[in-house]
PDB file of C-alpha atoms in Angstrom:
ATOM      1  CA  MET A   5     -35.801 -42.576 -98.720  1.00  0.00           C
ATOM      2  CA  SER A   6     -37.826 -40.027 -96.803  1.00  0.00           C
ATOM      3  CA  HIS A   7     -36.185 -41.135 -93.459  1.00  0.00           C
ATOM      4  CA  LYS A   8     -32.673 -40.659 -95.008  1.00  0.00           C
ATOM      5  CA  GLY A   9     -33.806 -37.391 -96.403  1.00  0.00           C
ATOM      6  CA  CYS A  10     -35.009 -36.148 -93.068  1.00  0.00           C
ATOM      7  CA  LEU A  11     -31.842 -37.356 -91.375  1.00  0.00           C
ATOM      8  CA  SER A  12     -29.635 -35.426 -93.827  1.00  0.00           C
ATOM      9  CA  VAL A  13     -31.590 -32.197 -93.496  1.00  0.00           C
ATOM     10  CA  THR A  14     -31.421 -32.507 -89.728  1.00  0.00           C
ATOM     11  CA  LYS A  15     -27.754 -33.203 -89.693  1.00  0.00           C
ATOM     12  CA  TYR A  16     -26.791 -30.417 -92.176  1.00  0.00           C
ATOM     13  CA  PHE A  17     -29.083 -27.852 -90.705  1.00  0.00           C
ATOM     14  CA  LEU A  18     -27.588 -28.618 -87.048  1.00  0.00           C
ATOM     15  CA  PHE A  19     -24.105 -28.333 -88.527  1.00  0.00           C
ATOM     16  CA  ILE A  20     -24.719 -25.034 -90.420  1.00  0.00           C
ATOM     17  CA  PHE A  21     -26.429 -23.538 -87.294  1.00  0.00           C
ATOM     18  CA  ASN A  22     -23.667 -24.592 -85.050  1.00  0.00           C
ATOM     19  CA  LEU A  23     -20.973 -23.360 -87.530  1.00  0.00           C
ATOM     20  CA  LEU A  24     -22.517 -19.888 -87.241  1.00  0.00           C
ATOM     21  CA  PHE A  25     -22.493 -20.322 -83.362  1.00  0.00           C
ATOM     22  CA  PHE A  26     -18.769 -21.160 -83.542  1.00  0.00           C
ATOM     23  CA  ILE A  27     -18.084 -18.207 -85.704  1.00  0.00           C
ATOM     24  CA  LEU A  28     -20.016 -15.934 -83.549  1.00  0.00           C
ATOM     25  CA  GLY A  29     -18.155 -17.311 -80.465  1.00  0.00           C
ATOM     26  CA  SER A  30     -14.842 -16.637 -82.061  1.00  0.00           C
ATOM     27  CA  LEU A  31     -15.807 -13.098 -82.747  1.00  0.00           C
ATOM     28  CA  LEU A  32     -16.915 -12.475 -79.170  1.00  0.00           C
ATOM     29  CA  PHE A  33     -13.771 -14.085 -77.874  1.00  0.00           C
ATOM     30  CA  SER A  34     -11.522 -12.014 -80.086  1.00  0.00           C
ATOM     31  CA  PHE A  35     -13.487  -8.821 -79.148  1.00  0.00           C
ATOM     32  CA  GLY A  36     -13.227  -9.614 -75.458  1.00  0.00           C
ATOM     33  CA  LEU A  37      -9.412 -10.037 -75.897  1.00  0.00           C
ATOM     34  CA  TRP A  38      -9.169  -6.775 -77.776  1.00  0.00           C
ATOM     35  CA  ILE A  39     -10.916  -4.873 -75.022  1.00  0.00           C
ATOM     36  CA  LEU A  40      -8.678  -6.589 -72.411  1.00  0.00           C
ATOM     37  CA  PHE A  41      -5.459  -5.675 -74.124  1.00  0.00           C
ATOM     38  CA  ASP A  42      -6.407  -2.241 -75.477  1.00  0.00           C
ATOM     39  CA  GLN A  43      -8.376  -0.935 -72.391  1.00  0.00           C
ATOM     40  CA  ASN A  44      -6.983   2.542 -72.416  1.00  0.00           C
ATOM     41  CA  SER A  45      -8.082   3.146 -76.134  1.00  0.00           C
ATOM     42  CA  PHE A  46     -11.639   1.886 -75.421  1.00  0.00           C
ATOM     43  CA  ALA A  47     -11.788   3.910 -72.174  1.00  0.00           C
ATOM     44  CA  SER A  48     -10.972   7.167 -74.043  1.00  0.00           C
ATOM     45  CA  THR A  49     -13.251   6.515 -76.899  1.00  0.00           C
ATOM     46  CA  LEU A  50     -16.305   5.329 -74.884  1.00  0.00           C
ATOM     47  CA  GLY A  51     -15.768   7.376 -71.835  1.00  0.00           C
ATOM     48  CA  SER A  52     -15.903   4.307 -69.543  1.00  0.00           C
ATOM     49  CA  SER A  53     -13.844   3.339 -66.583  1.00  0.00           C
ATOM     50  CA  VAL A  54     -10.985   0.695 -67.200  1.00  0.00           C
ATOM     51  CA  PHE A  55     -12.665  -1.638 -64.493  1.00  0.00           C
ATOM     52  CA  ALA A  56     -15.990  -1.622 -66.365  1.00  0.00           C
ATOM     53  CA  LEU A  57     -14.058  -2.520 -69.509  1.00  0.00           C
ATOM     54  CA  LYS A  58     -12.316  -5.289 -67.802  1.00  0.00           C
ATOM     55  CA  ILE A  59     -15.557  -6.826 -66.647  1.00  0.00           C
ATOM     56  CA  TRP A  60     -17.093  -6.574 -70.127  1.00  0.00           C
ATOM     57  CA  SER A  61     -13.956  -8.243 -71.595  1.00  0.00           C
ATOM     58  CA  TYR A  62     -14.242 -11.137 -69.270  1.00  0.00           C
ATOM     59  CA  ILE A  63     -17.952 -11.460 -70.115  1.00  0.00           C
ATOM     60  CA  PHE A  64     -17.359 -11.340 -73.880  1.00  0.00           C
ATOM     61  CA  SER A  65     -14.444 -13.776 -73.647  1.00  0.00           C
ATOM     62  CA  GLY A  66     -16.456 -16.315 -71.392  1.00  0.00           C
ATOM     63  CA  VAL A  67     -19.536 -16.251 -73.580  1.00  0.00           C
ATOM     64  CA  GLY A  68     -17.378 -16.623 -76.546  1.00  0.00           C
ATOM     65  CA  ILE A  69     -15.581 -19.674 -75.184  1.00  0.00           C
ATOM     66  CA  LEU A  70     -18.779 -21.257 -74.199  1.00  0.00           C
ATOM     67  CA  THR A  71     -20.403 -20.494 -77.647  1.00  0.00           C
ATOM     68  CA  MET A  72     -17.327 -21.922 -79.463  1.00  0.00           C
ATOM     69  CA  LEU A  73     -17.563 -25.040 -77.290  1.00  0.00           C
ATOM     70  CA  MET A  74     -21.104 -25.636 -78.074  1.00  0.00           C
ATOM     71  CA  GLY A  75     -20.647 -24.740 -81.796  1.00  0.00           C
ATOM     72  CA  PHE A  76     -17.783 -27.320 -81.922  1.00  0.00           C
ATOM     73  CA  LEU A  77     -19.732 -30.111 -80.280  1.00  0.00           C
ATOM     74  CA  GLY A  78     -22.682 -29.550 -82.447  1.00  0.00           C
ATOM     75  CA  CYS A  79     -20.792 -29.154 -85.786  1.00  0.00           C
ATOM     76  CA  LEU A  80     -18.526 -32.247 -85.172  1.00  0.00           C
ATOM     77  CA  GLY A  81     -21.250 -34.285 -83.641  1.00  0.00           C
ATOM     78  CA  SER A  82     -23.734 -33.770 -86.383  1.00  0.00           C
ATOM     79  CA  LEU A  83     -21.368 -33.975 -89.297  1.00  0.00           C
ATOM     80  CA  LYS A  84     -19.561 -36.937 -88.300  1.00  0.00           C
ATOM     81  CA  GLU A  85     -22.661 -38.587 -86.457  1.00  0.00           C
ATOM     82  CA  VAL A  86     -20.667 -38.982 -83.240  1.00  0.00           C
ATOM     83  CA  LYS A  87     -23.272 -39.884 -80.418  1.00  0.00           C
ATOM     84  CA  CYS A  88     -21.054 -39.052 -77.547  1.00  0.00           C
ATOM     85  CA  MET A  89     -20.584 -35.531 -78.953  1.00  0.00           C
ATOM     86  CA  LEU A  90     -24.224 -35.120 -79.538  1.00  0.00           C
ATOM     87  CA  GLY A  91     -24.929 -36.363 -76.012  1.00  0.00           C
ATOM     88  CA  PHE A  92     -22.521 -33.717 -74.521  1.00  0.00           C
ATOM     89  CA  TYR A  93     -24.073 -31.108 -76.772  1.00  0.00           C
ATOM     90  CA  PHE A  94     -27.630 -32.015 -75.566  1.00  0.00           C
ATOM     91  CA  ALA A  95     -26.427 -32.067 -71.952  1.00  0.00           C
ATOM     92  CA  PHE A  96     -24.651 -28.766 -72.333  1.00  0.00           C
ATOM     93  CA  LEU A  97     -27.862 -27.050 -73.818  1.00  0.00           C
ATOM     94  CA  LEU A  98     -29.936 -28.720 -70.952  1.00  0.00           C
ATOM     95  CA  LEU A  99     -27.646 -27.343 -68.219  1.00  0.00           C
ATOM     96  CA  LEU A 100     -27.859 -23.870 -69.780  1.00  0.00           C
ATOM     97  CA  PHE A 101     -31.648 -24.168 -69.996  1.00  0.00           C
ATOM     98  CA  ILE A 102     -31.949 -25.205 -66.311  1.00  0.00           C
ATOM     99  CA  ALA A 103     -29.456 -22.582 -65.047  1.00  0.00           C
ATOM    100  CA  GLN A 104     -31.578 -19.780 -66.814  1.00  0.00           C
ATOM    101  CA  ILE A 105     -34.787 -21.018 -65.242  1.00  0.00           C
ATOM    102  CA  ALA A 106     -33.121 -21.233 -61.827  1.00  0.00           C
ATOM    103  CA  ILE A 107     -31.582 -17.765 -62.089  1.00  0.00           C
ATOM    104  CA  GLY A 108     -34.930 -16.348 -63.142  1.00  0.00           C
ATOM    105  CA  ILE A 109     -36.849 -18.071 -60.210  1.00  0.00           C
ATOM    106  CA  LEU A 110     -34.031 -16.930 -57.845  1.00  0.00           C
ATOM    107  CA  VAL A 111     -34.173 -13.308 -59.028  1.00  0.00           C
ATOM    108  CA  TYR A 112     -37.997 -13.152 -58.699  1.00  0.00           C
ATOM    109  CA  THR A 113     -38.194 -14.819 -55.281  1.00  0.00           C
ATOM    110  CA  GLN A 114     -35.208 -13.101 -53.889  1.00  0.00           C
ATOM    111  CA  ARG A 115     -35.781  -9.618 -55.316  1.00  0.00           C
ATOM    112  CA  ASP A 116     -36.141  -7.962 -51.986  1.00  0.00           C
ATOM    113  CA  THR A 117     -32.847  -9.360 -50.708  1.00  0.00           C
ATOM    114  CA  ILE A 118     -31.061  -8.410 -54.020  1.00  0.00           C
ATOM    115  CA  TYR A 119     -32.416  -4.889 -53.661  1.00  0.00           C
ATOM    116  CA  GLU A 120     -31.167  -4.589 -50.017  1.00  0.00           C
ATOM    117  CA  THR A 121     -27.882  -5.959 -50.957  1.00  0.00           C
ATOM    118  CA  VAL A 122     -27.414  -3.528 -53.907  1.00  0.00           C
ATOM    119  CA  ARG A 123     -28.697  -0.630 -51.818  1.00  0.00           C
ATOM    120  CA  VAL A 124     -26.076  -1.409 -48.983  1.00  0.00           C
ATOM    121  CA  TYR A 125     -23.272  -1.886 -51.605  1.00  0.00           C
ATOM    122  CA  VAL A 126     -24.004   1.425 -53.308  1.00  0.00           C
ATOM    123  CA  GLY A 127     -24.333   3.165 -50.029  1.00  0.00           C
ATOM    124  CA  ASP A 128     -20.989   2.079 -49.021  1.00  0.00           C
ATOM    125  CA  ILE A 129     -19.423   3.165 -52.303  1.00  0.00           C
ATOM    126  CA  ILE A 130     -21.025   6.779 -51.818  1.00  0.00           C
ATOM    127  CA  GLN A 131     -20.088   7.007 -48.310  1.00  0.00           C
ATOM    128  CA  ASN A 132     -16.446   6.044 -48.821  1.00  0.00           C
ATOM    129  CA  TYR A 133     -16.001   7.606 -52.176  1.00  0.00           C
ATOM    130  CA  LYS A 134     -12.333   8.609 -52.717  1.00  0.00           C
ATOM    131  CA  VAL A 135     -11.742   8.190 -49.047  1.00  0.00           C
ATOM    132  CA  ASN A 136      -8.230   7.018 -49.949  1.00  0.00           C
ATOM    133  CA  GLY A 137      -7.416   9.990 -52.338  1.00  0.00           C
ATOM    134  CA  SER A 138      -7.746   7.879 -55.498  1.00  0.00           C
ATOM    135  CA  LEU A 139     -10.807   6.204 -57.142  1.00  0.00           C
ATOM    136  CA  THR A 140     -11.144   2.480 -56.892  1.00  0.00           C
ATOM    137  CA  ASP A 141     -12.535   0.217 -59.537  1.00  0.00           C
ATOM    138  CA  LYS A 142     -15.962   0.082 -58.168  1.00  0.00           C
ATOM    139  CA  GLU A 143     -16.017   3.766 -57.636  1.00  0.00           C
ATOM    140  CA  GLN A 144     -15.237   4.469 -61.225  1.00  0.00           C
ATOM    141  CA  SER A 145     -17.898   1.954 -62.184  1.00  0.00           C
ATOM    142  CA  TRP A 146     -20.432   3.796 -60.100  1.00  0.00           C
ATOM    143  CA  ASP A 147     -19.332   7.147 -61.826  1.00  0.00           C
ATOM    144  CA  VAL A 148     -20.334   5.471 -65.206  1.00  0.00           C
ATOM    145  CA  VAL A 149     -23.710   4.424 -63.962  1.00  0.00           C
ATOM    146  CA  GLN A 150     -24.581   7.864 -62.774  1.00  0.00           C
ATOM    147  CA  GLU A 151     -23.372   9.482 -66.051  1.00  0.00           C
ATOM    148  CA  GLN A 152     -25.172   7.105 -68.280  1.00  0.00           C
ATOM    149  CA  PHE A 153     -28.598   6.944 -66.343  1.00  0.00           C
ATOM    150  CA  HIS A 154     -28.356  10.716 -65.585  1.00  0.00           C
ATOM    151  CA  CYS A 155     -28.923  10.161 -61.806  1.00  0.00           C
ATOM    152  CA  CYS A 156     -27.227  10.874 -58.590  1.00  0.00           C
ATOM    153  CA  GLY A 157     -26.897   8.665 -55.604  1.00  0.00           C
ATOM    154  CA  TRP A 158     -29.128   5.664 -54.886  1.00  0.00           C
ATOM    155  CA  ASN A 159     -32.464   7.252 -53.481  1.00  0.00           C
ATOM    156  CA  SER A 160     -31.511  10.933 -54.428  1.00  0.00           C
ATOM    157  CA  TYR A 161     -28.598  13.197 -54.684  1.00  0.00           C
ATOM    158  CA  LEU A 162     -28.917  13.768 -50.845  1.00  0.00           C
ATOM    159  CA  ASP A 163     -27.124  10.394 -50.450  1.00  0.00           C
ATOM    160  CA  TRP A 164     -23.915  12.128 -51.204  1.00  0.00           C
ATOM    161  CA  ARG A 165     -24.334  14.342 -48.137  1.00  0.00           C
ATOM    162  CA  ARG A 166     -23.180  11.328 -46.008  1.00  0.00           C
ATOM    163  CA  ASN A 167     -19.886  11.045 -47.922  1.00  0.00           C
ATOM    164  CA  HIS A 168     -16.902  11.827 -45.776  1.00  0.00           C
ATOM    165  CA  ALA A 169     -15.284  14.197 -48.156  1.00  0.00           C
ATOM    166  CA  VAL A 170     -18.469  16.119 -48.676  1.00  0.00           C
ATOM    167  CA  ALA A 171     -19.267  16.513 -44.955  1.00  0.00           C
ATOM    168  CA  THR A 172     -15.744  17.702 -44.310  1.00  0.00           C
ATOM    169  CA  ASN A 173     -15.841  20.473 -46.923  1.00  0.00           C
ATOM    170  CA  SER A 174     -19.316  21.584 -45.682  1.00  0.00           C
ATOM    171  CA  SER A 175     -21.022  20.429 -48.798  1.00  0.00           C
ATOM    172  CA  SER A 176     -19.076  22.837 -50.989  1.00  0.00           C
ATOM    173  CA  ILE A 177     -18.114  19.950 -53.432  1.00  0.00           C
ATOM    174  CA  TYR A 178     -20.162  17.517 -55.355  1.00  0.00           C
ATOM    175  CA  PRO A 179     -19.456  14.335 -57.451  1.00  0.00           C
ATOM    176  CA  CYS A 180     -18.569  15.351 -60.951  1.00  0.00           C
ATOM    177  CA  SER A 181     -20.349  12.237 -62.477  1.00  0.00           C
ATOM    178  CA  CYS A 182     -23.675  13.730 -60.994  1.00  0.00           C
ATOM    179  CA  ARG A 183     -23.261  17.028 -62.881  1.00  0.00           C
ATOM    180  CA  ASN A 184     -26.220  18.196 -64.978  1.00  0.00           C
ATOM    181  CA  GLY A 185     -25.213  20.199 -67.793  1.00  0.00           C
ATOM    182  CA  SER A 186     -28.422  22.023 -68.200  1.00  0.00           C
ATOM    183  CA  GLN A 187     -28.273  23.355 -64.619  1.00  0.00           C
ATOM    184  CA  ALA A 188     -24.661  24.023 -64.328  1.00  0.00           C
ATOM    185  CA  ARG A 189     -23.500  27.662 -65.212  1.00  0.00           C
ATOM    186  CA  GLN A 190     -19.890  27.426 -63.864  1.00  0.00           C
ATOM    187  CA  PRO A 191     -17.105  25.446 -65.735  1.00  0.00           C
ATOM    188  CA  LEU A 192     -16.357  21.951 -64.688  1.00  0.00           C
ATOM    189  CA  THR A 193     -13.517  22.136 -62.009  1.00  0.00           C
ATOM    190  CA  ASN A 194     -12.160  19.226 -60.436  1.00  0.00           C
ATOM    191  CA  THR A 195     -10.743  19.682 -56.877  1.00  0.00           C
ATOM    192  CA  THR A 196      -7.753  17.601 -57.496  1.00  0.00           C
ATOM    193  CA  GLU A 197      -6.793  18.228 -60.981  1.00  0.00           C
ATOM    194  CA  ALA A 198      -6.094  21.211 -63.314  1.00  0.00           C
ATOM    195  CA  PRO A 199      -9.287  23.018 -64.151  1.00  0.00           C
ATOM    196  CA  LYS A 200      -9.688  21.534 -67.783  1.00  0.00           C
ATOM    197  CA  PRO A 201     -12.590  19.379 -69.142  1.00  0.00           C
ATOM    198  CA  PRO A 202     -11.688  15.839 -68.390  1.00  0.00           C
ATOM    199  CA  GLU A 203     -12.394  13.003 -70.757  1.00  0.00           C
ATOM    200  CA  ARG A 204     -14.961  11.774 -68.410  1.00  0.00           C
ATOM    201  CA  ALA A 205     -16.188  13.265 -65.097  1.00  0.00           C
ATOM    202  CA  GLU A 206     -14.904  11.711 -61.966  1.00  0.00           C
ATOM    203  CA  GLY A 207     -13.794  12.619 -58.500  1.00  0.00           C
ATOM    204  CA  PHE A 208     -15.389  15.868 -56.912  1.00  0.00           C
ATOM    205  CA  CYS A 209     -15.966  19.246 -58.474  1.00  0.00           C
ATOM    206  CA  ILE A 210     -16.309  22.639 -56.675  1.00  0.00           C
ATOM    207  CA  ALA A 211     -19.930  23.883 -56.069  1.00  0.00           C
ATOM    208  CA  GLN A 212     -20.594  27.568 -56.320  1.00  0.00           C
ATOM    209  CA  GLY A 213     -23.911  27.696 -54.512  1.00  0.00           C
ATOM    210  CA  GLU A 214     -26.501  24.823 -55.103  1.00  0.00           C
ATOM    211  CA  TRP A 215     -25.157  21.659 -56.529  1.00  0.00           C
ATOM    212  CA  PRO A 216     -25.804  21.450 -60.343  1.00  0.00           C
ATOM    213  CA  VAL A 217     -26.594  17.835 -60.257  1.00  0.00           C
ATOM    214  CA  TYR A 218     -29.414  15.505 -61.318  1.00  0.00           C
ATOM    215  CA  LYS A 219     -31.870  15.245 -58.439  1.00  0.00           C
ATOM    216  CA  ASP A 220     -33.205  11.727 -58.949  1.00  0.00           C
ATOM    217  CA  GLY A 221     -31.622   8.574 -57.580  1.00  0.00           C
ATOM    218  CA  CYS A 222     -30.300   5.866 -59.792  1.00  0.00           C
ATOM    219  CA  MET A 223     -32.687   3.376 -58.295  1.00  0.00           C
ATOM    220  CA  ALA A 224     -35.702   5.075 -59.906  1.00  0.00           C
ATOM    221  CA  ASN A 225     -33.884   5.463 -63.190  1.00  0.00           C
ATOM    222  CA  VAL A 226     -32.799   1.861 -63.290  1.00  0.00           C
ATOM    223  CA  GLN A 227     -36.411   0.770 -62.575  1.00  0.00           C
ATOM    224  CA  SER A 228     -37.743   3.092 -65.249  1.00  0.00           C
ATOM    225  CA  TRP A 229     -35.252   1.767 -67.725  1.00  0.00           C
ATOM    226  CA  LEU A 230     -36.435  -1.868 -66.824  1.00  0.00           C
ATOM    227  CA  ALA A 231     -39.954  -1.106 -67.006  1.00  0.00           C
ATOM    228  CA  SER A 232     -39.417   0.485 -70.524  1.00  0.00           C
ATOM    229  CA  ASN A 233     -37.478  -2.440 -71.806  1.00  0.00           C
ATOM    230  CA  ILE A 234     -39.248  -5.330 -70.047  1.00  0.00           C
ATOM    231  CA  ILE A 235     -41.016  -6.594 -73.161  1.00  0.00           C
ATOM    232  CA  THR A 236     -37.554  -6.759 -75.021  1.00  0.00           C
ATOM    233  CA  ILE A 237     -35.812  -8.354 -72.062  1.00  0.00           C
ATOM    234  CA  VAL A 238     -38.675 -11.037 -71.644  1.00  0.00           C
ATOM    235  CA  GLY A 239     -38.839 -11.640 -75.411  1.00  0.00           C
ATOM    236  CA  LEU A 240     -35.028 -12.152 -75.768  1.00  0.00           C
ATOM    237  CA  CYS A 241     -35.200 -14.583 -72.830  1.00  0.00           C
ATOM    238  CA  LEU A 242     -38.024 -16.534 -74.316  1.00  0.00           C
ATOM    239  CA  GLY A 243     -36.360 -16.545 -77.748  1.00  0.00           C
ATOM    240  CA  ILE A 244     -33.140 -17.985 -76.242  1.00  0.00           C
ATOM    241  CA  ALA A 245     -35.046 -20.627 -74.341  1.00  0.00           C
ATOM    242  CA  LEU A 246     -37.160 -21.666 -77.516  1.00  0.00           C
ATOM    243  CA  MET A 247     -33.860 -21.922 -79.562  1.00  0.00           C
ATOM    244  CA  GLU A 248     -32.276 -24.044 -76.947  1.00  0.00           C
ATOM    245  CA  LEU A 249     -35.323 -26.488 -76.730  1.00  0.00           C
ATOM    246  CA  PHE A 250     -35.245 -26.679 -80.541  1.00  0.00           C
ATOM    247  CA  LEU A 251     -31.580 -27.498 -80.759  1.00  0.00           C
ATOM    248  CA  MET A 252     -31.944 -30.009 -77.922  1.00  0.00           C
ATOM    249  CA  THR A 253     -34.895 -31.686 -79.967  1.00  0.00           C
ATOM    250  CA  LEU A 254     -32.791 -31.885 -83.168  1.00  0.00           C
ATOM    251  CA  SER A 255     -29.754 -33.138 -81.273  1.00  0.00           C
ATOM    252  CA  MET A 256     -31.643 -35.811 -79.552  1.00  0.00           C
ATOM    253  CA  PHE A 257     -33.474 -36.819 -82.765  1.00  0.00           C
ATOM    254  CA  LEU A 258     -30.226 -37.111 -84.578  1.00  0.00           C
ATOM    255  CA  CYS A 259     -28.663 -39.118 -81.736  1.00  0.00           C
ATOM    256  CA  LYS A 260     -31.479 -41.697 -81.707  1.00  0.00           C
ATOM    257  CA  THR A 261     -31.705 -41.849 -85.625  1.00  0.00           C
ATOM    258  CA  ILE A 262     -28.133 -42.678 -86.373  1.00  0.00           C
ATOM    259  CA  GLY A 263     -28.558 -46.180 -84.848  1.00  0.00           C
ATOM    260  CA  PRO A 264     -26.901 -48.230 -82.153  1.00  0.00           C
ATOM    261  CA  ASN A 265     -23.514 -48.440 -83.995  1.00  0.00           C
ATOM    262  CA  TYR A 266     -22.233 -45.008 -82.939  1.00  0.00           C
ATOM    263  CA  ASP A 267     -18.610 -45.563 -83.335  1.00  0.00           C
ATOM    264  CA  LYS A 268     -18.059 -42.890 -85.984  1.00  0.00           C
ATOM    265  CA  LEU A 269     -14.552 -41.926 -84.875  1.00  0.00           C
ATOM    266  CA  ALA A 270     -13.097 -44.047 -87.559  1.00  0.00           C
ATOM    267  CA  ARG A 271     -14.217 -41.304 -90.108  1.00  0.00           C
ATOM    268  CA  TYR A 272     -11.404 -39.068 -88.794  1.00  0.00           C
ATOM    269  CA  SER A 273      -8.796 -41.318 -90.288  1.00  0.00           C
TER     270      SER A 273
END
């Protein structure tokens, strides 16, 4: 009797938990589609670039689809006691767990290579910023990074001196996304648009004397942010890993307990 009670509790707990997962995945997927098809409204409201919103919409949609798939396998496999679905559910969680460990090890062991790759990538963006007269997607995204982290350049604001447009104009212009409002006394004036405050700072602005920009580079600010939130990040990763181990244990227990006769597909009829 206790064995059947334990089996029922495990089955319905796994079902309810994965039902919540399926609902969460549906919400994430719907939110991702909403961002994808209404990018302009989100861009004007949040002050973010369209490219950054497109990336976030793909992330939300992908995570939502994976969460829905995991929730579907867990719900149906536990409720109908279908061993093959529970096996797929266990394998899916195991792959996620291994992938997370592999990514963590890769990031830690290759951190110098990753740092150098990011440095070169950002340096290329800064050097060729608006070289074709219009902002590319990655240049808009870098504007958002500088605005959000209140920084300028990678190492410091002097990185922008190597930009082709800045060098051509004898450093009389500066990137609008670097503008420090507490230092600036002149109104924000874009070199290519009408002199009115834009919804978000992008492109180059005219400098009257010294650049009114943040002096610190984004590398230091990002490192400071990571150092301030490292406990939260590690705790979140550990929580997700423990939850995956717990769900894998439940699914394997249920898969082994329901017996050798696992042809439960007749319940659909």
